[in-house]
Coordinates of C-alpha atoms in Angstrom, one line a residue:
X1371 CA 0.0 0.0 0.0
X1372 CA 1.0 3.8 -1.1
X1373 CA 1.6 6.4 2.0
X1374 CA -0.7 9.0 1.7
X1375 CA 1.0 12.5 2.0
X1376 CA -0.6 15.1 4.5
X1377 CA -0.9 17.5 1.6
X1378 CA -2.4 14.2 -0.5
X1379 CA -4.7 13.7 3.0
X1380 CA -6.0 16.9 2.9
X1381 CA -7.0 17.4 -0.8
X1382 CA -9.3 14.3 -0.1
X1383 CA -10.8 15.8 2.7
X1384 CA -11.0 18.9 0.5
X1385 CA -12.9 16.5 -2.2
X1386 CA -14.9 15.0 0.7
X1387 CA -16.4 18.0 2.0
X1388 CA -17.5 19.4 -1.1
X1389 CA -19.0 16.2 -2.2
X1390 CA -21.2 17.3 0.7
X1391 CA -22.0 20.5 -0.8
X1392 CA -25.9 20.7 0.0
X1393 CA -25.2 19.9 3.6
X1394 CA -22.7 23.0 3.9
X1395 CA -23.3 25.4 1.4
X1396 CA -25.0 28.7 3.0
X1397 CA -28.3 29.7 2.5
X1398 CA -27.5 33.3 0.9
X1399 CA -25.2 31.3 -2.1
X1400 CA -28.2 29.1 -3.1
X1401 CA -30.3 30.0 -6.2
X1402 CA -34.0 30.1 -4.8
X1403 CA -35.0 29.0 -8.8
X1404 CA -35.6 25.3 -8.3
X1405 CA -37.8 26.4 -4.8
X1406 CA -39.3 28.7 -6.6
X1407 CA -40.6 26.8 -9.2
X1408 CA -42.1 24.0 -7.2
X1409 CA -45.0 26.8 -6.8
X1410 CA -47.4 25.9 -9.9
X1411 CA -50.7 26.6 -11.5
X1412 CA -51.7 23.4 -11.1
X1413 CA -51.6 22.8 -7.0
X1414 CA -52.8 26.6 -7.0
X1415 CA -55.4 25.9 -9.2
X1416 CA -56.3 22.6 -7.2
X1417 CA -56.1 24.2 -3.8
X1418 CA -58.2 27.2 -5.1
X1419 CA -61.0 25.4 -6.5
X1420 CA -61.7 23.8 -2.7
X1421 CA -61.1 27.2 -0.9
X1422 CA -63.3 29.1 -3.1
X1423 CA -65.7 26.3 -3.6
X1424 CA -69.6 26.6 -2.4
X1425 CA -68.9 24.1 0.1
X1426 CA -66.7 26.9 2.2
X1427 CA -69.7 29.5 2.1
X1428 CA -68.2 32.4 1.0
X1429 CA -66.1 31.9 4.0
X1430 CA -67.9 34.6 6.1
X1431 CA -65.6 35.7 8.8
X1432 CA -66.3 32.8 12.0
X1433 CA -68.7 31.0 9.8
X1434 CA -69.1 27.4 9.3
X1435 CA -67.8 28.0 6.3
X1436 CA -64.2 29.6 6.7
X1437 CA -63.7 27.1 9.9
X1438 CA -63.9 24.4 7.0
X1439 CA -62.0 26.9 5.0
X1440 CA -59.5 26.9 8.2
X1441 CA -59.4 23.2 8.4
X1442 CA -58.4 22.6 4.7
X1443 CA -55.2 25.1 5.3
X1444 CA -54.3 22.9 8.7
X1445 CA -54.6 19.5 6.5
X1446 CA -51.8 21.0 3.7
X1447 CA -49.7 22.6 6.5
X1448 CA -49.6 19.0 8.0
X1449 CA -49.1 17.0 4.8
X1450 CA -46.3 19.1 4.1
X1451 CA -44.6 19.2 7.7
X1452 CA -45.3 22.5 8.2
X1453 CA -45.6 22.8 11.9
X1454 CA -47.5 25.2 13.9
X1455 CA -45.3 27.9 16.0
X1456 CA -43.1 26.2 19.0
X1457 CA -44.8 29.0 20.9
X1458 CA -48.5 27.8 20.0
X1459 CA -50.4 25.0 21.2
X1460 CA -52.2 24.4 17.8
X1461 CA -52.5 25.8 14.6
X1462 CA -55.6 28.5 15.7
X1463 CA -54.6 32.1 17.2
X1464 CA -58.7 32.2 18.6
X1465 CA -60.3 35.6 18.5
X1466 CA -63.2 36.0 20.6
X1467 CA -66.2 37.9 19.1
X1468 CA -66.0 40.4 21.3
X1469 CA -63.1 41.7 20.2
X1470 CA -64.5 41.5 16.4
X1471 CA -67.3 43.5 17.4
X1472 CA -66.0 45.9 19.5
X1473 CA -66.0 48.8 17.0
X1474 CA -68.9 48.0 15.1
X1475 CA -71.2 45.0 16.3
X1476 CA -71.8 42.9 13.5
X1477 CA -73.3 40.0 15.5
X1478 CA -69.5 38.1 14.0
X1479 CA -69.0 35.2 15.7
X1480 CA -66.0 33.5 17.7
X1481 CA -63.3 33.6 14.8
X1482 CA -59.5 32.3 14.5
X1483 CA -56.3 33.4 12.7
X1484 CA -54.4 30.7 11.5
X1485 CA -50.9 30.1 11.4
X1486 CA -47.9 27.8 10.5
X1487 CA -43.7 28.4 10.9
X1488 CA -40.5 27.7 10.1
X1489 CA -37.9 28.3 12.4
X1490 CA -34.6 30.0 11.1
X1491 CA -31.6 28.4 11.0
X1492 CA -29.4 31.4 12.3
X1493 CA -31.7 34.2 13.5
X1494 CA -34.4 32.2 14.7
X1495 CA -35.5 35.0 17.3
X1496 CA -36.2 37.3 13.7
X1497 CA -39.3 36.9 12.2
X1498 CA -40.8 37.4 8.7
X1499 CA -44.6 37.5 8.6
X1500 CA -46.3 36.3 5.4
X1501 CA -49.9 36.9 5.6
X1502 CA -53.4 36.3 3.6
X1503 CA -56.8 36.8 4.6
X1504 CA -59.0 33.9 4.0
X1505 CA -62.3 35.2 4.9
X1506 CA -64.6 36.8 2.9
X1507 CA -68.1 37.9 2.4
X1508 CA -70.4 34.9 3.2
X1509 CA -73.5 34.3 1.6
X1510 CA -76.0 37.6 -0.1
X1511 CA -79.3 36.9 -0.7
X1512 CA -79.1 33.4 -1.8
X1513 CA -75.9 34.0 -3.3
X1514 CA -72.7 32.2 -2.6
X1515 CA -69.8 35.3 -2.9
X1516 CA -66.6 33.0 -3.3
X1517 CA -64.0 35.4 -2.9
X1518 CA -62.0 33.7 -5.3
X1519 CA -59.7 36.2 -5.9
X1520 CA -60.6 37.8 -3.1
X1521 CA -58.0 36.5 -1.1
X1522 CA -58.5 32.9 -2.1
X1523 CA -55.6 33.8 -4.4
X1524 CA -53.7 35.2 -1.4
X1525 CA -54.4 31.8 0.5
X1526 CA -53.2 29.4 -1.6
X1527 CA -50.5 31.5 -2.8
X1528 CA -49.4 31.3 1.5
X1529 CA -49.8 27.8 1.2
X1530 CA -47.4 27.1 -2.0
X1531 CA -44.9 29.5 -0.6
X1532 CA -44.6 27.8 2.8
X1533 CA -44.0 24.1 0.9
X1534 CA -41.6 25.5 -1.5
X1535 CA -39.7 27.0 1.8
X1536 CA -40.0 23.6 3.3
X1537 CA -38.7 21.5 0.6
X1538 CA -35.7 23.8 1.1
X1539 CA -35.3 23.2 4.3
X1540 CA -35.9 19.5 3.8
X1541 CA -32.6 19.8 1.2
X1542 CA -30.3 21.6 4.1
X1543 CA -31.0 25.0 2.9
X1544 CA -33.9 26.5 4.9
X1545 CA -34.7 30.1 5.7
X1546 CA -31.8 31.8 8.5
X1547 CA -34.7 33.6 9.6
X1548 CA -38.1 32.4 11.4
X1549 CA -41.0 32.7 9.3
X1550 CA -44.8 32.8 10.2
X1551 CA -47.1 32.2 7.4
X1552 CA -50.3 34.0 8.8
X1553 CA -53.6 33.8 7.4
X1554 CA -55.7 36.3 9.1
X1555 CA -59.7 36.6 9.5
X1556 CA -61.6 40.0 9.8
X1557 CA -60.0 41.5 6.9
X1558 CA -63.6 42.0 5.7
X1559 CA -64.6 43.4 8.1
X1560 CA -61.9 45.5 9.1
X1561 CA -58.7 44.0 9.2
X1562 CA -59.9 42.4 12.6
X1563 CA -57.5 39.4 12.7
X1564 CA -54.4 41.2 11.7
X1565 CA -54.9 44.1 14.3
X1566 CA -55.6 41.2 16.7
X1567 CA -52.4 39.8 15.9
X1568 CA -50.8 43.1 16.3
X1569 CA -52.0 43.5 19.4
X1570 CA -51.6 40.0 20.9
X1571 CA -48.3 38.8 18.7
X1572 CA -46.7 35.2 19.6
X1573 CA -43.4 37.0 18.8
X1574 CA -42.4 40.3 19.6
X1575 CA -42.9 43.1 17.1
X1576 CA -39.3 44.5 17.7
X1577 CA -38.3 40.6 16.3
X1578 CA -40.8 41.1 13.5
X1579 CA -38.7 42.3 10.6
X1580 CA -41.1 42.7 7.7
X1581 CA -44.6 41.8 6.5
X1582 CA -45.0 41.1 3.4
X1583 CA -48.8 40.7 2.6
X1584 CA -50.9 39.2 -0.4
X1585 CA -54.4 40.4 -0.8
X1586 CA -56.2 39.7 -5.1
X1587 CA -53.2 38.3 -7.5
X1588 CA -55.3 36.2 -9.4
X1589 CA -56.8 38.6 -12.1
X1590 CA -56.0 41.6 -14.0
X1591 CA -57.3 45.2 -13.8
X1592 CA -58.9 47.6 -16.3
X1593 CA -55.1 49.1 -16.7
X1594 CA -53.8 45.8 -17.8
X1595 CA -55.9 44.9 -20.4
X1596 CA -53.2 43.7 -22.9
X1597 CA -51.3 41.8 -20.3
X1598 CA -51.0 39.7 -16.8
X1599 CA -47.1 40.8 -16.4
X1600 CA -47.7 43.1 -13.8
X1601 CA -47.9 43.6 -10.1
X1602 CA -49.1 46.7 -8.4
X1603 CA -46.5 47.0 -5.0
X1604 CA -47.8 49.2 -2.1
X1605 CA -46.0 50.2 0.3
X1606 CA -42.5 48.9 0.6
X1607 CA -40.8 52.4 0.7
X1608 CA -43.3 53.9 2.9
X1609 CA -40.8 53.1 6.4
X1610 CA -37.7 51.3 4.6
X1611 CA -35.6 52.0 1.4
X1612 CA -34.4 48.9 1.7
X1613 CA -37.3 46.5 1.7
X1614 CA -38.4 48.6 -1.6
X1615 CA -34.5 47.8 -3.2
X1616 CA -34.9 44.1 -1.9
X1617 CA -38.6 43.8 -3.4
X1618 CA -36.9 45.7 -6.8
X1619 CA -33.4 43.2 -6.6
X1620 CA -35.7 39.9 -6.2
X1621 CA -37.8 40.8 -9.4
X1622 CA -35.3 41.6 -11.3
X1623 CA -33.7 38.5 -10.5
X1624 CA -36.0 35.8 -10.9
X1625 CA -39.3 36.5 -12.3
X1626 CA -39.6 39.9 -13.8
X1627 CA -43.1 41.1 -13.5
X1628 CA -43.5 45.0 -13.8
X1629 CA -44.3 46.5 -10.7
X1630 CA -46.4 49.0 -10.8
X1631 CA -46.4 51.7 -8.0
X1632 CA -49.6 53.5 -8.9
X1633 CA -51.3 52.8 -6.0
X1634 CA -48.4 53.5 -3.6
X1635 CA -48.6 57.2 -4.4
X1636 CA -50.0 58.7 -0.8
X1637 CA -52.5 60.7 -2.5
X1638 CA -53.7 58.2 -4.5
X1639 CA -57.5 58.0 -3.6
X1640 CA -58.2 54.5 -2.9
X1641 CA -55.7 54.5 -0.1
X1642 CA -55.2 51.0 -0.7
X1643 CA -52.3 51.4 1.5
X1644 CA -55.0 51.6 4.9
X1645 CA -57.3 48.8 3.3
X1646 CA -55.7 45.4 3.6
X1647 CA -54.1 43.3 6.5
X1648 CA -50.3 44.6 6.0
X1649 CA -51.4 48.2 7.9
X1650 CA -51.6 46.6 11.2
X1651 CA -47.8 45.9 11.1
X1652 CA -47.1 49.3 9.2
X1653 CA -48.6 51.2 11.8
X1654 CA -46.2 49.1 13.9
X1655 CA -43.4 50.4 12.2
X1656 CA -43.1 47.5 10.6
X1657 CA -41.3 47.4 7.3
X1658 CA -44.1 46.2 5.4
X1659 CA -45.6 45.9 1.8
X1660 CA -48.7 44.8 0.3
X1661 CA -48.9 42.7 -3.5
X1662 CA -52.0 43.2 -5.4
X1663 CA -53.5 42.7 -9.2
X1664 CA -55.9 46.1 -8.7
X1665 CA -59.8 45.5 -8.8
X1666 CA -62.1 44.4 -11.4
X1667 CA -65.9 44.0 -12.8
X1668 CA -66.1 40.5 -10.3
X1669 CA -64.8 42.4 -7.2
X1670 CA -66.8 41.7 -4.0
X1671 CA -69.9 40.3 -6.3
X1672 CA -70.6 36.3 -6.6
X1673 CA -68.9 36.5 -9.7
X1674 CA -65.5 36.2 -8.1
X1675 CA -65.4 32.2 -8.7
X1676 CA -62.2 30.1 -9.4
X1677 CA -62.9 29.7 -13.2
X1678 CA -62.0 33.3 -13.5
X1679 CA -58.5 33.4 -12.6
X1680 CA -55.6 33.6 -14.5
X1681 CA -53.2 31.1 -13.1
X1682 CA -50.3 31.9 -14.9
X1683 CA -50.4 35.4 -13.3
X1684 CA -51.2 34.1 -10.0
X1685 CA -48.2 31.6 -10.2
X1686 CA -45.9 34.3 -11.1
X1687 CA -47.1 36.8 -8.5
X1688 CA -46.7 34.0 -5.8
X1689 CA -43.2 33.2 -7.3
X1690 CA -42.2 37.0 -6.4
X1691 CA -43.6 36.9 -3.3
X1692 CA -41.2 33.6 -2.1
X1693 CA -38.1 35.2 -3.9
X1694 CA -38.9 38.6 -2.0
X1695 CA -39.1 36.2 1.3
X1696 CA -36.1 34.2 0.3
X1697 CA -34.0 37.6 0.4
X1698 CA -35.6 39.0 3.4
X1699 CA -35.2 35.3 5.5
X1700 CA -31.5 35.1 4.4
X1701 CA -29.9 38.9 3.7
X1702 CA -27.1 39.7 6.7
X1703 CA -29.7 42.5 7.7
X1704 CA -32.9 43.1 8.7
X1705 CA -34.4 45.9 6.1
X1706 CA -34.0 49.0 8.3
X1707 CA -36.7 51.5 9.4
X1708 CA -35.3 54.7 8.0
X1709 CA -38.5 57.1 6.8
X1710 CA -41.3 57.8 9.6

């Protein structure tokens, strides 16, 4: 038998080590692509067509309906191995109705938030919130109001982001930083669940480092007529320049939508910014921003059924939002609060 030279010994241990590579190679060197792409039309489509189906009830916020709703989201979180928060006892944050009705009595019933996690591998004690309403309207005179798009889209999209993060993990490269996927209930009615959450957080709101919330990006607006390509972005510069370069970096990157900022202007008159779930952390100080397709001839009516989306769009828009979250889990800083 040949002696092995030390210098010989240690180029095999060299060769060794990186025929380990998954196991060592650090999250920020990965390329999210592969993740990424394991969010499709098809499981959206399939997860979609159950969330918005009649059976949910239009999902009414602490309904029969959204509890089913609730339960669906709970069976994919647990097929996957999405766990609930080490802090929890389940996957239900429970909101009492007396806190729903509080500002305006609307006879709402006992309600939850639900939620799901991934600890971080490095910063586990930071925390990226990803939420999505999943109530929505209920039933109108007879009429079933599906809320499709309205955030259906936003739900499943929550869903296919949290497996594609978990089948990172699974491969040795999972997020550095915590992450709570949060669907919220109330929005309709007032971003009830969100401000709940705000107000009763399982992790501290100084450890919350950004929330990045999806409410409609399923469809296309009036302004987009000739194409799907697009998402309108709200609010990422409003407390941080840097979430707005991260949201910019990560689009350019990987899926290059347009973002379209219309919406984000302050005196825009919708003041979309105030309307959906994200303003609870804002308000916060929370680094936070808010993706959205605009509205259209089906918002808030019955019409707003699952045949109507355009799942190409809605796979894209999800797509940006996991690449965003991939940069804010695993950058060397938390995006810093520098504009009041």
């Amino acid at each position: 038998m040949k002696k092995i030279s030390l210098l010989a010994i240690m180029v095999l241990l060299t060769i060794s080590c990186a025929s380990q590579q998954p196991l060592v190679t650090t999250v920020a060197s990965v390329d999210p692509t592969k993740y990424m792409n394991t969010i499709t039309a098809d499981e959206l489509k399939t997860h979609l067509y159950i969330v918005a189906s009649d059976e949910m009830e239009g999902r009414e916020t602490g309904s029969a309906g959204q509890k089913k709703a609730g339960l669906y989201l709970i069976d994919q979180y647990t097929k996957n191995n999405v766990p609930f928060p080490t802090a929890a006892s389940d996957y239900y944050q429970k909101i009492p109705a007396a806190f729903l009705n509080a500002k305006s009595n609307e006879n709402l019933s006992d309600s939850e938030n639900i939620w799901a996690y991934i600890e971080g591998s490095e910063k586990p004690d930071e925390v990226l919130v990803i939420s999505a309403h999943y109530d929505h309207v209920g039933i109108k005179n007879g009429d079933i109001y599906n809320g499709a798009d309205d955030d259906g889209s936003g739900t499943v999209a929550l869903l296919e982001i949290a497996q594609a993060f978990q089948i990172a993990k699974k491969a040795g490269h999972g997020p550095k930083r915590s992450i709570l996927f949060l669907h919220v209930t109330g929005e309709e009615h007032g971003l009830h669940g969100s401000r709940f959450y705000a107000e009763n957080p399982l992790f501290p709101l100084a450890n919350t480092i950004t929330n990045i919330n999806i409410d409609m990006i399923g469809r296309r607006d009036d302004a987009h007529a000739n194409s799907n390509n697009y998402v309108y972005v709200i609010g990422a510069n409003r407390l941080s320049t840097d979430l707005d370069n991260i949201c910019t970096i990560a689009n350019a990157k990987y899926t290059n939508l347009v973002l379209d900022y219309k919406f984000n202007d302050p005196k825009d008159p919708n003041h979309f910014y105030e309307r959906s779930d994200h303003y609870n952390f804002a308000k916060n100080g929370i680094p936070s921003v808010f993706f959205f397709n605009g509205v259209h001839a089906d918002y808030h009516k019955a019409t707003d059924s699952p045949d109507k989306i355009e799942y190409d769009a809605l796979t894209k828009r999800a797509q940006f939002a996991f690449v965003t979250a991939w940069e804010l889990a695993n950058r060397t800083q938390r995006p810093m609060v520098d504009k009041k």
